[in-house]
Coordinates of N, CA, C and O in Angstrom, one line a residue:
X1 N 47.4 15.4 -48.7 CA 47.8 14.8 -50.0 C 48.9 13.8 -49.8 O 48.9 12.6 -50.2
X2 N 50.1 14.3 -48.9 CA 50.7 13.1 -49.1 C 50.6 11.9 -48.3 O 51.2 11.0 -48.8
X3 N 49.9 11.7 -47.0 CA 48.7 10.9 -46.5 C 48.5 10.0 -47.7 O 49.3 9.1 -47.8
X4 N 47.9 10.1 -48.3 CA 47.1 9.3 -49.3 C 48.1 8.8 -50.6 O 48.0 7.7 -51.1
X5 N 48.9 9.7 -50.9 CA 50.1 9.0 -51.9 C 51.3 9.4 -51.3 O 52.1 10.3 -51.8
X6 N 51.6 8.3 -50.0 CA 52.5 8.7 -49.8 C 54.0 8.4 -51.0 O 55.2 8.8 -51.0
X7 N 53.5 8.0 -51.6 CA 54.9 7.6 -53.1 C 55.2 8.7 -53.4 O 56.4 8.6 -53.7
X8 N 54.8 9.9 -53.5 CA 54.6 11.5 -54.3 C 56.4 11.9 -54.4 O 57.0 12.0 -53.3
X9 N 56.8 12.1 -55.3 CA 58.0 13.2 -54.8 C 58.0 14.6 -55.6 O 57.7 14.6 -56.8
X10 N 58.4 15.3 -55.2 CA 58.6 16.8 -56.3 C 59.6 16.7 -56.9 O 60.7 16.5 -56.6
X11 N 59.0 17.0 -58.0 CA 59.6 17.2 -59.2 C 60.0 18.5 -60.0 O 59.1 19.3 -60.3
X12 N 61.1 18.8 -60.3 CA 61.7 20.3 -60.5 C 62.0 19.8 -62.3 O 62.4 18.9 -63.1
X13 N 61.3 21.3 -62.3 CA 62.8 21.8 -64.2 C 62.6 23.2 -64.2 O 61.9 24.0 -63.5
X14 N 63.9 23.4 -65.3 CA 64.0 24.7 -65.3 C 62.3 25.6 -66.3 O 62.0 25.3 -67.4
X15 N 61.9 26.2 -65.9 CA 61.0 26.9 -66.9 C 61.0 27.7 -68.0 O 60.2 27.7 -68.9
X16 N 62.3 28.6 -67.7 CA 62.5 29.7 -68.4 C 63.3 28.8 -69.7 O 63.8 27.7 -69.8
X17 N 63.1 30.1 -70.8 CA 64.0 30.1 -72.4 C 65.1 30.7 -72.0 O 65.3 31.9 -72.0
X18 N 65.8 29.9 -71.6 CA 67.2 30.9 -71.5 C 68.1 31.3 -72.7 O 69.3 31.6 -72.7
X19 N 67.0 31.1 -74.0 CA 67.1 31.7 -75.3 C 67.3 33.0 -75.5 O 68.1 33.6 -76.3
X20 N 66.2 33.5 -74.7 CA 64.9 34.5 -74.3 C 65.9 35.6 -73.5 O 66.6 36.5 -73.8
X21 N 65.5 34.9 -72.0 CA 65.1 35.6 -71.1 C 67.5 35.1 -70.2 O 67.7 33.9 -69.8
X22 N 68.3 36.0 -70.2 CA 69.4 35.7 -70.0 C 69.8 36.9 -68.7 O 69.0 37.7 -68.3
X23 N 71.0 36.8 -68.4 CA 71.5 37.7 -67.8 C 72.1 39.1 -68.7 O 73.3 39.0 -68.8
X24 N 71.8 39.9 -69.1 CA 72.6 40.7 -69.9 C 72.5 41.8 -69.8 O 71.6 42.4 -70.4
X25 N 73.8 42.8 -68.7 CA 73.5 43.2 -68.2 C 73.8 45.1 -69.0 O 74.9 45.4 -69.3
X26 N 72.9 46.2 -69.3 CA 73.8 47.2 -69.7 C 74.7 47.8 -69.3 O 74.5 48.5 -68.3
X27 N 76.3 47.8 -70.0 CA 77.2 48.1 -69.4 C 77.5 49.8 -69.4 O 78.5 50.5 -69.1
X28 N 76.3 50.1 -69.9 CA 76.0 52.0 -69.5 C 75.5 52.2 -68.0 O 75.9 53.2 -67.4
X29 N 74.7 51.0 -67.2 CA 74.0 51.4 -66.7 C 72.4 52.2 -66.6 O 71.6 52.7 -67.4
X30 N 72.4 52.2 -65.9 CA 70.5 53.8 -66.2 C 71.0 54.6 -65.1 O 71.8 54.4 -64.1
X31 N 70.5 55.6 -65.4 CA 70.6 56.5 -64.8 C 69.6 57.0 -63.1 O 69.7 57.9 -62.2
X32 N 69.0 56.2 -63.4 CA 68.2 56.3 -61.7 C 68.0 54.4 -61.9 O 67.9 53.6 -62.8
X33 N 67.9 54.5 -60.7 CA 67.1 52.6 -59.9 C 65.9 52.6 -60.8 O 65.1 53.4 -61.2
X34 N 66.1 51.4 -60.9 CA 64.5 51.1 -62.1 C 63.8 49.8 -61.4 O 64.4 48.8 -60.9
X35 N 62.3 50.1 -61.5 CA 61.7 48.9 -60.8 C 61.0 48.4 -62.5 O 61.1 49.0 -63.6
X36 N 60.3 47.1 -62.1 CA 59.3 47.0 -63.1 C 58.1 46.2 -62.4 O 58.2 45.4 -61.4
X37 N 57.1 46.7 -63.1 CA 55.7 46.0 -62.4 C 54.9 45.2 -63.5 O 54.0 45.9 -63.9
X38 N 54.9 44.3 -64.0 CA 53.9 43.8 -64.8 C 52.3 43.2 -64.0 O 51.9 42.3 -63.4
X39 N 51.8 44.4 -64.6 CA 50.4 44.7 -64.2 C 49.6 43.0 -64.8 O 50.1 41.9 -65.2
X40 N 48.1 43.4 -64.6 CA 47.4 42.4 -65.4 C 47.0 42.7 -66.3 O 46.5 43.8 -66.0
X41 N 46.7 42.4 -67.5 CA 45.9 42.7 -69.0 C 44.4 41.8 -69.0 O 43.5 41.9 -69.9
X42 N 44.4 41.0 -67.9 CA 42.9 41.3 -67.3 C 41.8 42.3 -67.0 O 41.8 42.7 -65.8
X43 N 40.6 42.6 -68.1 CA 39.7 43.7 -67.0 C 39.1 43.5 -65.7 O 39.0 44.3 -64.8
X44 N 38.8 42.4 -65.7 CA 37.7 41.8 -65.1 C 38.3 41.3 -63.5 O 37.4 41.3 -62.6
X45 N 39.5 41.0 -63.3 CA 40.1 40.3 -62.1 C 42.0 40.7 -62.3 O 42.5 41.1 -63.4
X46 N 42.6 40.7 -61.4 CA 43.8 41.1 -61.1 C 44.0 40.9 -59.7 O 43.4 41.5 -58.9
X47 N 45.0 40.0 -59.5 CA 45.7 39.7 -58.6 C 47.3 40.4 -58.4 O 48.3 39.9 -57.9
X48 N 47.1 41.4 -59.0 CA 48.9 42.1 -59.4 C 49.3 43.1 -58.3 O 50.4 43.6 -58.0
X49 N 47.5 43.4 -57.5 CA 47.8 44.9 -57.1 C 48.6 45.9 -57.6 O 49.5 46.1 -56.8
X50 N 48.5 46.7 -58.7 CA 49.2 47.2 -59.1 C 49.1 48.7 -58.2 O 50.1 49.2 -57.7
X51 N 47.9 49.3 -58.2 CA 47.3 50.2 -57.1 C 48.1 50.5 -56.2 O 48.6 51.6 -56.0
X52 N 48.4 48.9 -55.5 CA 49.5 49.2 -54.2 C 50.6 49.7 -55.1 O 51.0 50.8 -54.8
X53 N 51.1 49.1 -55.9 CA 52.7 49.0 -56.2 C 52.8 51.0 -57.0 O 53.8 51.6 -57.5
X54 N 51.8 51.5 -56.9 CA 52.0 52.7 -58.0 C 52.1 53.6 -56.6 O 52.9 54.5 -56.5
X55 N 51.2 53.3 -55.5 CA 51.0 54.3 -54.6 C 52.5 54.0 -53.2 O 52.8 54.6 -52.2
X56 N 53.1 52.9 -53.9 CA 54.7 52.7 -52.9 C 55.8 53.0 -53.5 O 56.9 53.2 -52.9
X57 N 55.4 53.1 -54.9 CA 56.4 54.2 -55.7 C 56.2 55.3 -55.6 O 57.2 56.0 -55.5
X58 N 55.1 56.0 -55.5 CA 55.1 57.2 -55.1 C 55.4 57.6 -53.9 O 55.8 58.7 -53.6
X59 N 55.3 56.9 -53.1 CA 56.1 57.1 -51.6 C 57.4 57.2 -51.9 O 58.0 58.3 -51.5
X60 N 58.2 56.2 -52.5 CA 59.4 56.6 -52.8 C 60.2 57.4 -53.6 O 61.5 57.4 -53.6
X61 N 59.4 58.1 -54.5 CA 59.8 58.9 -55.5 C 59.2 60.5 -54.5 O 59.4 61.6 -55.0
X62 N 58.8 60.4 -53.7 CA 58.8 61.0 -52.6 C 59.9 61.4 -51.9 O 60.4 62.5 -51.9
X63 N 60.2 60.3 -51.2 CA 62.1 60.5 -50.7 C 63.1 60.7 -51.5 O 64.1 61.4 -51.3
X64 N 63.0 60.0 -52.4 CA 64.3 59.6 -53.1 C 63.8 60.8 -54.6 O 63.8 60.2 -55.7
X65 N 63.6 61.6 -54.7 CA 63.3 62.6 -55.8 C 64.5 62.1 -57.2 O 65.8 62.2 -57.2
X66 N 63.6 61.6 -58.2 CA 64.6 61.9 -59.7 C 65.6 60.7 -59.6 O 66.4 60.5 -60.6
X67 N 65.7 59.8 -58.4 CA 66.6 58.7 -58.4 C 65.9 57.2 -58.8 O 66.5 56.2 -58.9
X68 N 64.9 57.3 -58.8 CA 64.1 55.9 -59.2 C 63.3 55.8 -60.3 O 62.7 56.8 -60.5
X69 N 63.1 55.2 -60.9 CA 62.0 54.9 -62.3 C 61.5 53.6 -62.5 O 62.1 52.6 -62.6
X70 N 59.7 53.8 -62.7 CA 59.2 52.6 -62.6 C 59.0 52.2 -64.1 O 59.2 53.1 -65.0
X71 N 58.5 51.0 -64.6 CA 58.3 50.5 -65.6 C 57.3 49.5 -65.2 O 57.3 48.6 -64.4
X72 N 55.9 50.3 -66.4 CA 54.7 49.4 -65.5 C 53.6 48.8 -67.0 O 53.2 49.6 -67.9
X73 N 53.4 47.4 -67.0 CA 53.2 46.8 -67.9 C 51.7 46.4 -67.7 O 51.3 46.5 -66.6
X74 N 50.9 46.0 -68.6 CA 49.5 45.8 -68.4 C 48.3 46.7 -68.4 O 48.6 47.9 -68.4
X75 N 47.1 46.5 -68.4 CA 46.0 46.9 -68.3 C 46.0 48.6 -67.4 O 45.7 48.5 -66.2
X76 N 46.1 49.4 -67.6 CA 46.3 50.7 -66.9 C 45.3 51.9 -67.3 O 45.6 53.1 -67.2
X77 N 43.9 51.1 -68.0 CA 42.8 51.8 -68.2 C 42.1 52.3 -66.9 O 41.2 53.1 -67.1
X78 N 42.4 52.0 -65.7 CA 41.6 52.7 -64.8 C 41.9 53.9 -63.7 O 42.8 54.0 -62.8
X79 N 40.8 54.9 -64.1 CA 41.2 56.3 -64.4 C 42.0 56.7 -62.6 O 42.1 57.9 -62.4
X80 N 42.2 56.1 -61.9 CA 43.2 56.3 -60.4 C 44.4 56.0 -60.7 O 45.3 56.6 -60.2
X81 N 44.6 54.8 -61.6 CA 46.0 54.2 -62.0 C 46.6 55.3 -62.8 O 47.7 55.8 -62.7
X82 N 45.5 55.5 -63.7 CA 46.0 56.8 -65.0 C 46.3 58.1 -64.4 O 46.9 59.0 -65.1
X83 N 46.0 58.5 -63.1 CA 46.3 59.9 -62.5 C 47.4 59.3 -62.0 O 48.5 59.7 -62.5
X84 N 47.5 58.5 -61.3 CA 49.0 58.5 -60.9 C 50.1 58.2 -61.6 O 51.3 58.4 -61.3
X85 N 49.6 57.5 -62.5 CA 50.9 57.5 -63.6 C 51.0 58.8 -64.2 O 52.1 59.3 -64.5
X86 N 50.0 59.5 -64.3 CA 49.9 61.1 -65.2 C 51.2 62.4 -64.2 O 51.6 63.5 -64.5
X87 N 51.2 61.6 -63.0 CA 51.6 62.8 -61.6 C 53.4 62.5 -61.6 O 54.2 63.3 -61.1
X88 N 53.7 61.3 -62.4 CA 55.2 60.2 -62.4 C 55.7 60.7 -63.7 O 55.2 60.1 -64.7
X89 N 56.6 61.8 -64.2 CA 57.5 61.5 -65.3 C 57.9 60.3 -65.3 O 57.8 59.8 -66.4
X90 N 58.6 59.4 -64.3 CA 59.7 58.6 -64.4 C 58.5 57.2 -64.1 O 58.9 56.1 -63.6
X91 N 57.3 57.4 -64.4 CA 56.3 55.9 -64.1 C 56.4 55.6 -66.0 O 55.4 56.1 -66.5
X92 N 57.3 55.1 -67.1 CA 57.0 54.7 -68.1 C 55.6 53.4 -68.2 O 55.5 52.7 -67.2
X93 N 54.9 53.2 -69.1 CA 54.3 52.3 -69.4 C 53.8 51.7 -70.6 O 54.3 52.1 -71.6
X94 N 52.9 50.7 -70.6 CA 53.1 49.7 -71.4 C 51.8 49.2 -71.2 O 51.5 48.5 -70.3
X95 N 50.8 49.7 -72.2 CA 49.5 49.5 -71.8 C 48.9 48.5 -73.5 O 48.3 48.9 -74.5
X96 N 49.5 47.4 -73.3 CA 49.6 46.5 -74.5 C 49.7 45.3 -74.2 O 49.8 45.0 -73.0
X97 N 49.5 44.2 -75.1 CA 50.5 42.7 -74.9 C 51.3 43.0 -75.1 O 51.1 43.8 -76.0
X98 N 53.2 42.8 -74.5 CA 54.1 42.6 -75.1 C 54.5 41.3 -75.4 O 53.8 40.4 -75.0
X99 N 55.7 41.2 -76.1 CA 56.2 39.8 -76.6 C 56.9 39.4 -75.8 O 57.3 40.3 -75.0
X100 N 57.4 38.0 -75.8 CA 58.4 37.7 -74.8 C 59.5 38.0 -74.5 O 60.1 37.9 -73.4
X101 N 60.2 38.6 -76.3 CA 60.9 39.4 -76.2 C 61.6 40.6 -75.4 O 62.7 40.7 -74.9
X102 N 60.0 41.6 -75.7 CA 59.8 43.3 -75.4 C 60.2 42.8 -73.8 O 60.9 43.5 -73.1
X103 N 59.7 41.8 -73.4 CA 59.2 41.7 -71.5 C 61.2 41.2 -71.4 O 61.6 41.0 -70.3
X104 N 61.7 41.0 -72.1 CA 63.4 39.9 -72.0 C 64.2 41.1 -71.7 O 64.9 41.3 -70.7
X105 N 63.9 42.2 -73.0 CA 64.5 43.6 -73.0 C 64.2 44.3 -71.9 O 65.1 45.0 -71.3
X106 N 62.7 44.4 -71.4 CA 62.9 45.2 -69.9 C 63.4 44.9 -69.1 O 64.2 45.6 -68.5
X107 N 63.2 43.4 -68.5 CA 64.4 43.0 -67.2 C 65.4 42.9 -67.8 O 65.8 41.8 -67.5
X108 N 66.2 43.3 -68.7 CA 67.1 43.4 -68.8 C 67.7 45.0 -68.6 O 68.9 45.2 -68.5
X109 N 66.6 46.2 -68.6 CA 67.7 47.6 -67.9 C 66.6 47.5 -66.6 O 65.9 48.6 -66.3
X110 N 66.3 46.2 -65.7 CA 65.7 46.8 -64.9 C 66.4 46.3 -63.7 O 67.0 45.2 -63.9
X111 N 66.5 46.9 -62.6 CA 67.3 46.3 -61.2 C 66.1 45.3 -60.7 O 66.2 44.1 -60.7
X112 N 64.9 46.0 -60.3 CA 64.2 45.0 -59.4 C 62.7 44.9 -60.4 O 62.3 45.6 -61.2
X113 N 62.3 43.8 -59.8 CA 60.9 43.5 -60.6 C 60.0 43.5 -58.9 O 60.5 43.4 -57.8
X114 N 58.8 43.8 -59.2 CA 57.8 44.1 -58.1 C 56.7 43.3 -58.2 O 55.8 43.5 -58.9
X115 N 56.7 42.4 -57.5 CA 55.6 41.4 -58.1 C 54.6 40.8 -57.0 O 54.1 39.7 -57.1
X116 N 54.3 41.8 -56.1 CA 53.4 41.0 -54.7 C 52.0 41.1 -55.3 O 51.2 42.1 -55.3
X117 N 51.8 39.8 -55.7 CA 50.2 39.5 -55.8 C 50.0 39.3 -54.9 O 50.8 39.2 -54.0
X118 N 48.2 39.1 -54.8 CA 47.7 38.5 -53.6 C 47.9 36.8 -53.7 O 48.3 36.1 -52.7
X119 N 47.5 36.2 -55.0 CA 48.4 35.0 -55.0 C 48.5 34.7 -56.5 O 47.7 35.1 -57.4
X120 N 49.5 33.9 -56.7 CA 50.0 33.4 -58.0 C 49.9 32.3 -58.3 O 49.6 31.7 -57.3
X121 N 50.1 31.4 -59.5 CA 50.2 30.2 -59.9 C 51.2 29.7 -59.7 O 51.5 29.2 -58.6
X122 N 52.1 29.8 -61.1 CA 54.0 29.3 -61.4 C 54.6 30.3 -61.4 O 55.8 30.2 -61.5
X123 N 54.0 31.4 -61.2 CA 55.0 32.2 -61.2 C 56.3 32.8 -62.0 O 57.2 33.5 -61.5
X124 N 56.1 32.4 -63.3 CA 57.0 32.1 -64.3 C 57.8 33.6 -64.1 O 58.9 33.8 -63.5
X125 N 56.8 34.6 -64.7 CA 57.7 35.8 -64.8 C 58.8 36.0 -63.5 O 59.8 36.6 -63.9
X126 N 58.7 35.6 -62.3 CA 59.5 35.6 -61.4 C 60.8 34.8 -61.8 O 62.0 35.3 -61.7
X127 N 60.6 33.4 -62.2 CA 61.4 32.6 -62.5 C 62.4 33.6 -63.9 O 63.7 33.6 -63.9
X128 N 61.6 34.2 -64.7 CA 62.4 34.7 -66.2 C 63.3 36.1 -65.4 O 64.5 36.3 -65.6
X129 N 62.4 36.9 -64.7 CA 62.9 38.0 -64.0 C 64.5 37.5 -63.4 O 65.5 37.9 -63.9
X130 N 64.6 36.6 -62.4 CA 65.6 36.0 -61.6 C 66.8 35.7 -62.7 O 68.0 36.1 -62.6
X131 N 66.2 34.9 -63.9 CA 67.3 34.4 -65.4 C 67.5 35.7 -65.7 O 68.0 35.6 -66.9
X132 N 67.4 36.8 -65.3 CA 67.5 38.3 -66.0 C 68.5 39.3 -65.6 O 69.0 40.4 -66.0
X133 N 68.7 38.3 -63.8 CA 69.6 39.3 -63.1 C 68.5 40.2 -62.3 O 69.1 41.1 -61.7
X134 N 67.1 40.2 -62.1 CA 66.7 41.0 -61.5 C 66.9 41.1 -60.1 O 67.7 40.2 -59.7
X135 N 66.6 41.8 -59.2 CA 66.1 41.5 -57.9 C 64.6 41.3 -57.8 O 63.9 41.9 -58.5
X136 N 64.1 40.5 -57.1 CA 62.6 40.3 -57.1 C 62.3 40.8 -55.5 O 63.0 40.9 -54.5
X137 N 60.9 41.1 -55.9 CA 60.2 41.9 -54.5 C 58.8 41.2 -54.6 O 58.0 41.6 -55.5
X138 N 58.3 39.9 -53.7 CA 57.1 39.9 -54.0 C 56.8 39.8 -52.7 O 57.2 40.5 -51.8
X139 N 55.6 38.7 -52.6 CA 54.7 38.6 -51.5 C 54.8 37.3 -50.6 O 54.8 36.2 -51.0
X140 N 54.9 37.6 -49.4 CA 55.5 36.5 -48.5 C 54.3 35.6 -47.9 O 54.0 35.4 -46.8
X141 N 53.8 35.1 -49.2 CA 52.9 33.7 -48.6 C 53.4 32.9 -50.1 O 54.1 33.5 -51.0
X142 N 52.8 31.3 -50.1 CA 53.3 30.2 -51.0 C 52.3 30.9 -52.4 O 51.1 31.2 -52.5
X143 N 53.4 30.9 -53.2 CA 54.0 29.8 -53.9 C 55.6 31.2 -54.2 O 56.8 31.1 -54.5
X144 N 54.6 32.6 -53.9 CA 55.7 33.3 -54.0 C 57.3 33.6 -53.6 O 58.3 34.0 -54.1
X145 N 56.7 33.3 -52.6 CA 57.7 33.4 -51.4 C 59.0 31.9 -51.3 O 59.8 31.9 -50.4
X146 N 58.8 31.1 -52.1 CA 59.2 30.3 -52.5 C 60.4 30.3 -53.3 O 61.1 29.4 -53.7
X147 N 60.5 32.1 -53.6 CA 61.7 32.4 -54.7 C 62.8 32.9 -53.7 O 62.7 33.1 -52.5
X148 N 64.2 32.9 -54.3 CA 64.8 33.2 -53.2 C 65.3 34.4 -53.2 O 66.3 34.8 -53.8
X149 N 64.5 35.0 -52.5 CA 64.5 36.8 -52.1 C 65.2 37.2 -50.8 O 65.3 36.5 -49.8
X150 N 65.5 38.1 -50.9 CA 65.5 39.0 -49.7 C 64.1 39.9 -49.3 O 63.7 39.8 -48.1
X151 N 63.3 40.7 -50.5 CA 62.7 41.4 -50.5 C 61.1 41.1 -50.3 O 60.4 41.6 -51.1
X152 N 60.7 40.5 -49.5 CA 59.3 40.0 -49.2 C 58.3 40.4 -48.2 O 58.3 40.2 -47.0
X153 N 56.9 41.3 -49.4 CA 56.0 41.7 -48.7 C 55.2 41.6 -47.5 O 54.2 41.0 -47.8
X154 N 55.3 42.0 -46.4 CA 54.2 41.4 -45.3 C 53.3 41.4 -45.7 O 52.9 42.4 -46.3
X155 N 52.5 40.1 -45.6 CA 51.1 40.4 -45.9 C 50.1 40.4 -44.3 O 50.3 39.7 -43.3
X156 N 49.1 41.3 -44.5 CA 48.5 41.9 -43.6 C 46.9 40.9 -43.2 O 46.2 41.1 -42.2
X157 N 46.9 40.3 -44.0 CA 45.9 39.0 -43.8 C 45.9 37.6 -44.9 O 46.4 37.8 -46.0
X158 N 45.6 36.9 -44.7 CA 45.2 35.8 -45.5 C 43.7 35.3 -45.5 O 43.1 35.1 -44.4
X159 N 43.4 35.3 -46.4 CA 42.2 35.0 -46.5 C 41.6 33.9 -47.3 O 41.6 33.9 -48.5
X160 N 41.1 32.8 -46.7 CA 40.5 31.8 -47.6 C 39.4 31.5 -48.2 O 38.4 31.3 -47.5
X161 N 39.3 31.3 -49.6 CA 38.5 30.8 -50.5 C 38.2 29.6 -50.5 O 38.4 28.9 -49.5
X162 N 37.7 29.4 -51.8 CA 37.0 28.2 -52.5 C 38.5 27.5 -53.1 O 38.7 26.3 -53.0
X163 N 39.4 28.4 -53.8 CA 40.3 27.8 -54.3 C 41.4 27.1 -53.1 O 41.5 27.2 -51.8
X164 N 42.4 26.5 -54.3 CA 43.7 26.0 -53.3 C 44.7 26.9 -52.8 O 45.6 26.3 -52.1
X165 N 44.8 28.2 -53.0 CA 45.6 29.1 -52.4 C 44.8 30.1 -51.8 O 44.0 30.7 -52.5
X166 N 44.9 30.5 -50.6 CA 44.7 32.1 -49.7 C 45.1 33.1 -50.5 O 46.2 33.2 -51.1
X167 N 43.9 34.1 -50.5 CA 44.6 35.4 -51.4 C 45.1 36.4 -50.0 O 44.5 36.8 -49.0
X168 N 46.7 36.8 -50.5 CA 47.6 37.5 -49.3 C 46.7 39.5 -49.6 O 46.6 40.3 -50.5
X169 N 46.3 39.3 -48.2 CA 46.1 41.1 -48.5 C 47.3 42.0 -48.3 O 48.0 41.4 -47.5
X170 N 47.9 43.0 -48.6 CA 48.7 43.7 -48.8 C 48.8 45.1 -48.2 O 47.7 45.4 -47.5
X171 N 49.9 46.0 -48.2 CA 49.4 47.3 -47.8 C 50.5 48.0 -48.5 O 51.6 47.7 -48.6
X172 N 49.8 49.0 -49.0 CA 50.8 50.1 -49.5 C 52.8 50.1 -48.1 O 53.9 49.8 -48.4
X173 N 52.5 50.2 -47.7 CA 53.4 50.9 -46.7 C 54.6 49.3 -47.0 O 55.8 49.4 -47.2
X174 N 53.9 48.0 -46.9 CA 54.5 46.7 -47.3 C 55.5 46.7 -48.4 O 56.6 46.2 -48.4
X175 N 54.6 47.3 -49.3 CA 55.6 47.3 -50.7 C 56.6 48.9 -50.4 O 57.8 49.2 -50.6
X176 N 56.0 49.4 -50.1 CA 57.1 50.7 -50.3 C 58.4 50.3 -49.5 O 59.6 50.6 -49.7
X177 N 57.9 49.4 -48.1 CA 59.4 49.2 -47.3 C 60.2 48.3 -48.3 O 61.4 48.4 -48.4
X178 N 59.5 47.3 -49.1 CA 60.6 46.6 -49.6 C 61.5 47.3 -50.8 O 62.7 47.1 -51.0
X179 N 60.6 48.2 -51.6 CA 61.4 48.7 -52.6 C 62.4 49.7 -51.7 O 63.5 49.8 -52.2
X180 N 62.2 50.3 -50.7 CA 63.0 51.3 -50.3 C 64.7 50.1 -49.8 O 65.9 50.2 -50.0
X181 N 64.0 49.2 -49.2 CA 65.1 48.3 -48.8 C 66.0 47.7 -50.3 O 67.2 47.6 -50.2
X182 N 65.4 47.4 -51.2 CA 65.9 46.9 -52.3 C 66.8 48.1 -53.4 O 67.7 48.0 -54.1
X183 N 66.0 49.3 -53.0 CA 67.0 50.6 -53.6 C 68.0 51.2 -53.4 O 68.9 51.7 -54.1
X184 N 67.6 51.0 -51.5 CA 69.0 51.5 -50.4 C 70.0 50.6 -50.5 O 71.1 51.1 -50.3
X185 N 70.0 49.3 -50.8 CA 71.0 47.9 -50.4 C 71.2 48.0 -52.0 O 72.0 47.1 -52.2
X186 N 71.1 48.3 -52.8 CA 71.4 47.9 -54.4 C 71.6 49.2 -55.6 O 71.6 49.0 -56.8
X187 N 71.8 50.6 -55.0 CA 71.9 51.5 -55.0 C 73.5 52.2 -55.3 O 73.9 53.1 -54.6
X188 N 74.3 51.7 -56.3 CA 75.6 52.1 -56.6 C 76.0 53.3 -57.3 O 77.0 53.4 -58.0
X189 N 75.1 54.6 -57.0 CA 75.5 55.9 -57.1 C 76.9 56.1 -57.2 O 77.3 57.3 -57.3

């Protein structure tokens, strides 16, 4: 691409409503580490893995017993996702559209957001999560990985398509090390 124009320069703005989506932090606290996952409200396709992200919380609700709580948003009609949310008191969800609002108010009591697709667009919710004070945990190929994290999933293959991005494959074991690393390091018991 830039061969051919070489004139090109990138161009930045901010994305987020910082109307919306702010730092504001509860000065109660929560009571256990809180993740949040916004799933897909797609039936048909999902790039969210949410699968992974439910089965690396349970790994860590595993170790870490009654100290963590997830918050999981999106499409959660399928009946493996629904047992394991059914097995999690502390898995809340959100099997709806929410508004931009409802989504402003959850990173707002949540420490980290969990967001390793196999690949993303803009990324926005990362961008609003970050304006929110979260920690972000996603997936360490472009465009995600682009955020500035500590928390970034190995991905276990790349694979290419027809489209302009590689979809990153994942592994349970990937996401569990980063939430454990993001609970241990951000953990003020």
């Amino acid at each position: 691409f830039r061969k051919k124009y070489p004139q090109t320069e990138k161009v930045e703005w901010d994305f987020v409503d910082h109307n919306i989506f702010s730092y504001d932090p509860n000065p109660f606290g929560q009571p256990e580490f809180s993740f949040y996952h916004q799933g897909s409200l797609n039936l048909e396709h999902s790039s969210k893995n949410t699968d992974l992200v439910l089965l690396a919380f349970e790994k860590l609700d595993e170790e870490f017993p009654k100290k963590t709580r997830m918050i999981v948003t999106g499409n959660l009609t399928d009946p493996s996702l629904r047992s394991i949310v059914n097995r999690h008191p502390n898995i809340k969800t959100y099997d709806r559209v929410l508004s931009r609002q409802e989504i402003a108010n959850i990173y707002s009591i949540t420490n980290c957001v969990v967001a390793p697709s196999s690949r993303e667009g803009l990324s926005l919710s990362l961008f609003e999560a970050r304006a929110c004070g979260c920690l972000l945990i996603t997936t360490d190929a472009p465009p995600m990985n682009e955020h500035n994290t500590d928390y970034l999933c190995e991905v276990a293959n790349l694979k290419k398509d027809k489209s302009l991005v590689a979809v990153a494959e994942l592994t349970v074991d990937s996401i569990y090390e980063q939430m454990k690393k993001a609970y241990e390091e951000n953990n003020y018991e």
